[in-house]
PDB file of C-alpha atoms in Angstrom:
ATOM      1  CA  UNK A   1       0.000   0.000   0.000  1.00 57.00           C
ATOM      2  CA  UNK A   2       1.452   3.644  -0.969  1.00 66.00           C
ATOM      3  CA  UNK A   3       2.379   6.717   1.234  1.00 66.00           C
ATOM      4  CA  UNK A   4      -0.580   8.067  -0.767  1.00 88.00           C
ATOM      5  CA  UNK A   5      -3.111   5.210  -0.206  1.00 90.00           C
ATOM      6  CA  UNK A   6      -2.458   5.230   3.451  1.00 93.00           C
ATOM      7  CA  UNK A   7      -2.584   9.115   3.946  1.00 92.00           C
ATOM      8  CA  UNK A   8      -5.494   9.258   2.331  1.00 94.00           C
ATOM      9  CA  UNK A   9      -7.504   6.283   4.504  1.00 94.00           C
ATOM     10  CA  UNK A  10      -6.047   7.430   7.724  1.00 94.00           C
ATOM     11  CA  UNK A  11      -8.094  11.052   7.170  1.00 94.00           C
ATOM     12  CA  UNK A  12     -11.252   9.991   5.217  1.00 96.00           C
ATOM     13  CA  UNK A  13     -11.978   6.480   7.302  1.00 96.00           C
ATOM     14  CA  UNK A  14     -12.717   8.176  10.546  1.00 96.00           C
ATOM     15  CA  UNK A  15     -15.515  10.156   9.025  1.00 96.00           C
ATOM     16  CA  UNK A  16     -17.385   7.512   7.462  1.00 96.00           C
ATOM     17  CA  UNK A  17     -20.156   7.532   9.750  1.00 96.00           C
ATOM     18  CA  UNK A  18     -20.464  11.343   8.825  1.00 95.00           C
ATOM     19  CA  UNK A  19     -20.729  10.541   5.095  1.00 96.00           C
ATOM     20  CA  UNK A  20     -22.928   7.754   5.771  1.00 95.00           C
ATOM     21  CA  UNK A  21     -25.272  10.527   7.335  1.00 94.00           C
ATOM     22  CA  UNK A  22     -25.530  12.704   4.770  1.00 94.00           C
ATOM     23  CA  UNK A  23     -25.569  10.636   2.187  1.00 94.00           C
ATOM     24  CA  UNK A  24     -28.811   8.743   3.761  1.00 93.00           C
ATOM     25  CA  UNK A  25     -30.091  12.068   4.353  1.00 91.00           C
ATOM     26  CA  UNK A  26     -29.499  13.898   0.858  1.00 89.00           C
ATOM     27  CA  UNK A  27     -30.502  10.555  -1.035  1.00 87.00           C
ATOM     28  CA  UNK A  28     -33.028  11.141  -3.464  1.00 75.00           C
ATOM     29  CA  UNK A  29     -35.684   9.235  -4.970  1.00 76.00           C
ATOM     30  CA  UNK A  30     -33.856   6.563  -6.905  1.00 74.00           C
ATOM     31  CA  UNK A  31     -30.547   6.961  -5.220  1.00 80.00           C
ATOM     32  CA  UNK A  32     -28.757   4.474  -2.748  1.00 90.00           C
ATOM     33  CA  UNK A  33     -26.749   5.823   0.041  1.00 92.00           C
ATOM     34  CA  UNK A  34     -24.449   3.255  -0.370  1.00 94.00           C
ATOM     35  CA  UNK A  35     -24.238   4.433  -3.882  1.00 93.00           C
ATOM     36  CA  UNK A  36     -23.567   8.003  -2.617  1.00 94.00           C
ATOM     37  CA  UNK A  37     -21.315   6.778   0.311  1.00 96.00           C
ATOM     38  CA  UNK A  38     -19.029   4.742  -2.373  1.00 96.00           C
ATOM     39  CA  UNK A  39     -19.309   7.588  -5.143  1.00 96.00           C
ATOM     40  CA  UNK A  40     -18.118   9.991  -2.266  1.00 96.00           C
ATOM     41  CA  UNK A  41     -14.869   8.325  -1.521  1.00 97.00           C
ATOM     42  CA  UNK A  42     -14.194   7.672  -5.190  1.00 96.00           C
ATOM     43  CA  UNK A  43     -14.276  11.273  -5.926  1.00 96.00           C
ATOM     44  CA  UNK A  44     -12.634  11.890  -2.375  1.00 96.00           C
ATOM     45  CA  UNK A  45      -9.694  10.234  -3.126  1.00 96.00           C
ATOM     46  CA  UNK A  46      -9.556  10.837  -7.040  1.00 95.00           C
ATOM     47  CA  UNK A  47      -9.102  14.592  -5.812  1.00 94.00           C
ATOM     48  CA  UNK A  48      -6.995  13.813  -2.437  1.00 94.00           C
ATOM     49  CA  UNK A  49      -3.742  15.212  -4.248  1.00 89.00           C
ATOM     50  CA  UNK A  50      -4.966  18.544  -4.699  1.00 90.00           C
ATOM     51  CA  UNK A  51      -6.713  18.572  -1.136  1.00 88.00           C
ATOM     52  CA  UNK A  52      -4.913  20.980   0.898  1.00 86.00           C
ATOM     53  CA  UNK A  53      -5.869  19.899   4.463  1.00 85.00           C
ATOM     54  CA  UNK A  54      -8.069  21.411   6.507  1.00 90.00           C
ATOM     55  CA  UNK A  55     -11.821  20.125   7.980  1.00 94.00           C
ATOM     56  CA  UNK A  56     -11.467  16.583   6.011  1.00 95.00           C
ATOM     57  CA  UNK A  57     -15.343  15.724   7.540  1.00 96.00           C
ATOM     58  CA  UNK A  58     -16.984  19.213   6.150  1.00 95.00           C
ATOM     59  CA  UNK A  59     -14.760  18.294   2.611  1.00 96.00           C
ATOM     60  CA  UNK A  60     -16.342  14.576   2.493  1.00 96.00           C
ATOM     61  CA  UNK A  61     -19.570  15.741   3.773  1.00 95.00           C
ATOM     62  CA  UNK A  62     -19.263  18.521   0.562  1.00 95.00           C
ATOM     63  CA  UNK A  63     -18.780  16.184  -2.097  1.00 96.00           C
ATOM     64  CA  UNK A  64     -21.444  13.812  -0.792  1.00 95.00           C
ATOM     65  CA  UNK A  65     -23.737  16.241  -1.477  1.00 94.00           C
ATOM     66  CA  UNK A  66     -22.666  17.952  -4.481  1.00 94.00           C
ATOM     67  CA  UNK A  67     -22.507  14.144  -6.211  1.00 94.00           C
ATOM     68  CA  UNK A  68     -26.212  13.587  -4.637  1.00 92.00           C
ATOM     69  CA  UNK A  69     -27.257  16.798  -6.824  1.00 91.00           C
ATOM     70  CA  UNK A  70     -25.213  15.722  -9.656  1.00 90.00           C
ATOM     71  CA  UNK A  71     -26.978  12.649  -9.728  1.00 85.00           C
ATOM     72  CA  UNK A  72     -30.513  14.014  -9.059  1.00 83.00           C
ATOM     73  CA  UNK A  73     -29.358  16.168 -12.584  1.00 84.00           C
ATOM     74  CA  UNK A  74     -28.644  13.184 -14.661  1.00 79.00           C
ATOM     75  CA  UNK A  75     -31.762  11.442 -13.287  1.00 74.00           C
ATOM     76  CA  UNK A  76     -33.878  14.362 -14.177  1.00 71.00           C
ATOM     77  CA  UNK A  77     -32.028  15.285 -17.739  1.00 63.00           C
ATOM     78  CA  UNK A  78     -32.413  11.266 -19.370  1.00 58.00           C
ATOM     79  CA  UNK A  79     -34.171  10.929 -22.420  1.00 59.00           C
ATOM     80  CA  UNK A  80     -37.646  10.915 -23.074  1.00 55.00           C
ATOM     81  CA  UNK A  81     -38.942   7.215 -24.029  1.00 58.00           C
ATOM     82  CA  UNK A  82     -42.261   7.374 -26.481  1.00 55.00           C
ATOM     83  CA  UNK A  83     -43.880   5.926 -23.643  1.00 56.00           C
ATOM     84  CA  UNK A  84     -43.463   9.037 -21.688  1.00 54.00           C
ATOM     85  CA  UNK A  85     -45.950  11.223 -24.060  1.00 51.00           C
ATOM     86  CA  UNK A  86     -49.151  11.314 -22.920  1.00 53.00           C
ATOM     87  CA  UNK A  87     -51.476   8.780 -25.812  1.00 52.00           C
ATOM     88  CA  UNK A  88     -52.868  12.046 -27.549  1.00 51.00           C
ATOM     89  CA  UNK A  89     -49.936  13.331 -28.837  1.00 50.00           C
ATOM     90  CA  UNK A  90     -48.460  10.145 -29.683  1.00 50.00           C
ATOM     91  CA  UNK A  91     -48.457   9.778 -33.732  1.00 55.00           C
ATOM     92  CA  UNK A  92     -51.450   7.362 -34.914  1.00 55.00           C
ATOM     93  CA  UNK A  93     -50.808   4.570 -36.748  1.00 52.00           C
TER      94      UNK A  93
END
């Protein structure tokens, strides 16, 4: 395991249950915490080498709910299936 690797467990891991919080909290309709929780740490640590220090539970808790909206956007932006359109504007056969 890497200097990096280790750093970066030994100042997310002891805020877990915080991210857990939010992210059952600011879970949408649709969306699993664990999802959110996983997503969270993914981007966490993807973006760990620019992270300056600081108040490592208010960053986590952050990007848990920034990637909760981001998802809510994508859920609300997908395409439109025919089956969406209400029968009288659907084109007749």
């Amino acid at each position: 395991m890497g200097a990096d690797h280790r750093a970066f467990l030994d100042a997310t891991i002891p805020h877990l249950d915080v991210v857990w919080q939010v992210a059952r909290h600011a879970a949408g309709k649709g969306q699993d915490p664990e999802d959110l929780v996983q997503e969270t740490f993914l981007r966490a640590y993807a973006g760990f080498g620019s992270y300056r220090g600081g108040n490592t539970r208010a960053w986590l808790a952050a990007i848990c709910l920034n990637t909760a909206r981001s998802q809510a956007r994508r859920q609300r932006r997908r395409p439109w299936d025919a089956a969406d359109w209400p029968s009288c504007w659907q084109r007749r056969g």
